[in-house]
PDB file of C-alpha atoms in Angstrom:
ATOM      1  CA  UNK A  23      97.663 131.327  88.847  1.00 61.00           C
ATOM      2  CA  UNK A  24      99.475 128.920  90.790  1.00 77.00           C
ATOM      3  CA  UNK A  25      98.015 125.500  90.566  1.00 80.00           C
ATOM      4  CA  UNK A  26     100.502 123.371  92.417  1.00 84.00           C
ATOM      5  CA  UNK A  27      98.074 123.979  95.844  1.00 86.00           C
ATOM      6  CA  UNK A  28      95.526 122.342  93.838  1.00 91.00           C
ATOM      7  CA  UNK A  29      97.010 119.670  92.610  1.00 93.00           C
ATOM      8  CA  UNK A  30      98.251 118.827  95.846  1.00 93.00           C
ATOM      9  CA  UNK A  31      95.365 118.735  97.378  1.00 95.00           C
ATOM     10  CA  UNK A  32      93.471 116.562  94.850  1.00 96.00           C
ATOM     11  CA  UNK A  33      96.241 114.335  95.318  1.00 95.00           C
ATOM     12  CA  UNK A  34      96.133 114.151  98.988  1.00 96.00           C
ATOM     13  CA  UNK A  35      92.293 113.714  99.178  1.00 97.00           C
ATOM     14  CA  UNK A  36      92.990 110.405  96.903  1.00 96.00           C
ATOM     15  CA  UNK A  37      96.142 109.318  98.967  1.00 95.00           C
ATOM     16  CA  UNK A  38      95.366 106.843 101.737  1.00 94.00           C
ATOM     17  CA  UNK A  39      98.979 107.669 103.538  1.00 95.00           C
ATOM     18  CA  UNK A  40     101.583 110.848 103.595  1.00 96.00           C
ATOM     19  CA  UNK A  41     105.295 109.832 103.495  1.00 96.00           C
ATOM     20  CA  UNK A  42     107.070 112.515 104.986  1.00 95.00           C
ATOM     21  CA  UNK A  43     110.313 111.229 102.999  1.00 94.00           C
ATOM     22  CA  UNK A  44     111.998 114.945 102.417  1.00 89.00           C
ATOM     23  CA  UNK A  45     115.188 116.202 103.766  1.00 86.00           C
ATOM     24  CA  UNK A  46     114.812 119.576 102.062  1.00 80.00           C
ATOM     25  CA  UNK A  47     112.228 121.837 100.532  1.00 76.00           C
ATOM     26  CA  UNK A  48     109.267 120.833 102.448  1.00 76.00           C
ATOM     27  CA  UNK A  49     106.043 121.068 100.928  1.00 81.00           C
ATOM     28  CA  UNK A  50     104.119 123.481 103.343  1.00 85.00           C
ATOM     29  CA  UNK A  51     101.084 123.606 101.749  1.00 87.00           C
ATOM     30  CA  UNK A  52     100.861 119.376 101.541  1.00 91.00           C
ATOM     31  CA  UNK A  53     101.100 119.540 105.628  1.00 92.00           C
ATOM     32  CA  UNK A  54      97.842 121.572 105.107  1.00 93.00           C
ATOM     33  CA  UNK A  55      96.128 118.954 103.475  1.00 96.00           C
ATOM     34  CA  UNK A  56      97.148 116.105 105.090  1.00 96.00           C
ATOM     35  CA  UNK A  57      96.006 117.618 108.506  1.00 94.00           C
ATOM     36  CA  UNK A  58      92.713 118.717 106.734  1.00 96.00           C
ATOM     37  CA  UNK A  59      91.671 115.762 105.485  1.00 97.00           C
ATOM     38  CA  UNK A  60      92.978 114.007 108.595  1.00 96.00           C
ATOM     39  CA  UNK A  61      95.213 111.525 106.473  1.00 97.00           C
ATOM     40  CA  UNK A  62      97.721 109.604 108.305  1.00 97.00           C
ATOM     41  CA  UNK A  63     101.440 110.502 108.002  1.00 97.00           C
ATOM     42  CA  UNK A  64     104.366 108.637 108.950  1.00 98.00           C
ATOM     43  CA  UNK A  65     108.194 110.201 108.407  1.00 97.00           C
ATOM     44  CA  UNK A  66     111.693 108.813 109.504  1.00 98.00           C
ATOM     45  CA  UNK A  67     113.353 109.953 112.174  1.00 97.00           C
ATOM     46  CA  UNK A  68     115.238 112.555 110.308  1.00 96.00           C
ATOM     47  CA  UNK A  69     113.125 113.572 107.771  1.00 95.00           C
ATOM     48  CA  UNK A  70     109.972 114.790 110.168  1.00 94.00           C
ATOM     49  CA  UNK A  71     109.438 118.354 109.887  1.00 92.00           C
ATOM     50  CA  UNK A  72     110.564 120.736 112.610  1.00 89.00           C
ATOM     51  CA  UNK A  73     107.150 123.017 112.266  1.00 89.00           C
ATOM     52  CA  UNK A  74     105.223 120.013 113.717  1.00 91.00           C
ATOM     53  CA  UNK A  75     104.275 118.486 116.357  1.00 93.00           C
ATOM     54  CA  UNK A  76     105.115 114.597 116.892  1.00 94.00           C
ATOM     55  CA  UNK A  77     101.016 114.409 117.525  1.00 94.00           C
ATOM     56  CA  UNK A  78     100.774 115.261 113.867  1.00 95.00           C
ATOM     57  CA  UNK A  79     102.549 112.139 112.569  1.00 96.00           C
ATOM     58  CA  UNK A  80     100.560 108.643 113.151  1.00 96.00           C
ATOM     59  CA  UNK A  81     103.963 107.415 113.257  1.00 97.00           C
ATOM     60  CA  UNK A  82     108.131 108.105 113.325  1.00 98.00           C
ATOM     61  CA  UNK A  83     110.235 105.280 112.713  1.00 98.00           C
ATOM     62  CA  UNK A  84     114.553 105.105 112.840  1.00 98.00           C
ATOM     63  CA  UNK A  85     115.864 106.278 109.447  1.00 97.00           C
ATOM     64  CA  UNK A  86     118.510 103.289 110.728  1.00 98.00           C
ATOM     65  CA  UNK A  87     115.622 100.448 110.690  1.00 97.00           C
ATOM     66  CA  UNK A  88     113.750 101.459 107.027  1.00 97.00           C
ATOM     67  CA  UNK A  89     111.822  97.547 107.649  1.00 97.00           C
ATOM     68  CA  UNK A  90     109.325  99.025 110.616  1.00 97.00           C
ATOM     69  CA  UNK A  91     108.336 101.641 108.176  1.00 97.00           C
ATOM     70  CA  UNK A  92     108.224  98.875 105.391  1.00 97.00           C
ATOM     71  CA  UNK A  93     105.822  97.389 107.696  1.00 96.00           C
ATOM     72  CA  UNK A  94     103.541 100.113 108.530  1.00 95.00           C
ATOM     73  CA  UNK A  95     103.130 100.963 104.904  1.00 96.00           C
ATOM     74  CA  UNK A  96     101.638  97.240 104.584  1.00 95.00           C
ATOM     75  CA  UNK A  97      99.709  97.645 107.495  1.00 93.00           C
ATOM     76  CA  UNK A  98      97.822 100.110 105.296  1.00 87.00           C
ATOM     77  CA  UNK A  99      97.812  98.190 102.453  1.00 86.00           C
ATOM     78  CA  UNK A 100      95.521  95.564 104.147  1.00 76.00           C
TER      79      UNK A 100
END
C-alpha cells in the first residue's frame, strides 16, 4: 500500500508551520492535512497553489522580498 499519505500526515501533525515552497508537483494530499489539522501555511507569491483559496494561507509574501517571510518564520519560532 501506499504509505506516503501517512507519512505525510504524521509529519504535518508534528510540524508547527507549512512552507508552501513548490513550483511543481504539488503535494495534494499535504494541503489535506495542513487544512485538517488547521496548521498555518505561508507560500511566496509564486509558489501558492492555484486550487486554493488565499483564505487558506495565514500568509503570502513577494518571492522578490524572501526577508518578510524570513521574518514570519521567526515569528513562529518565538
Amino acid at each position: 500500500p501506499n504509505s506516503l499519505p501517512m507519512l505525510l500526515e504524521q509529519i504535518v501533525i508534528a510540524s508547527d508551520l507549512y512552507l508552501d515552497l513548490n513550483h511543481d508537483r504539488k503535494l495534494e494530499d499535504a494541503y489535506e492535512f495542513v487544512l485538517k489539522y488547521k496548521k498555518p501555511m505561508i507560500a511566496f507569491d509564486n509558489t501558492c497553489s492555484e486550487n486554493l483559496s488565499e483564505i487558506s494561507y495565514e500568509g503570502i509574501y513577494p518571492s522578490s522580498i524572501p526577508k518578510k517571510m524570513v521574518a514570519a518564520i521567526r515569528s513562529y519560532m518565538r
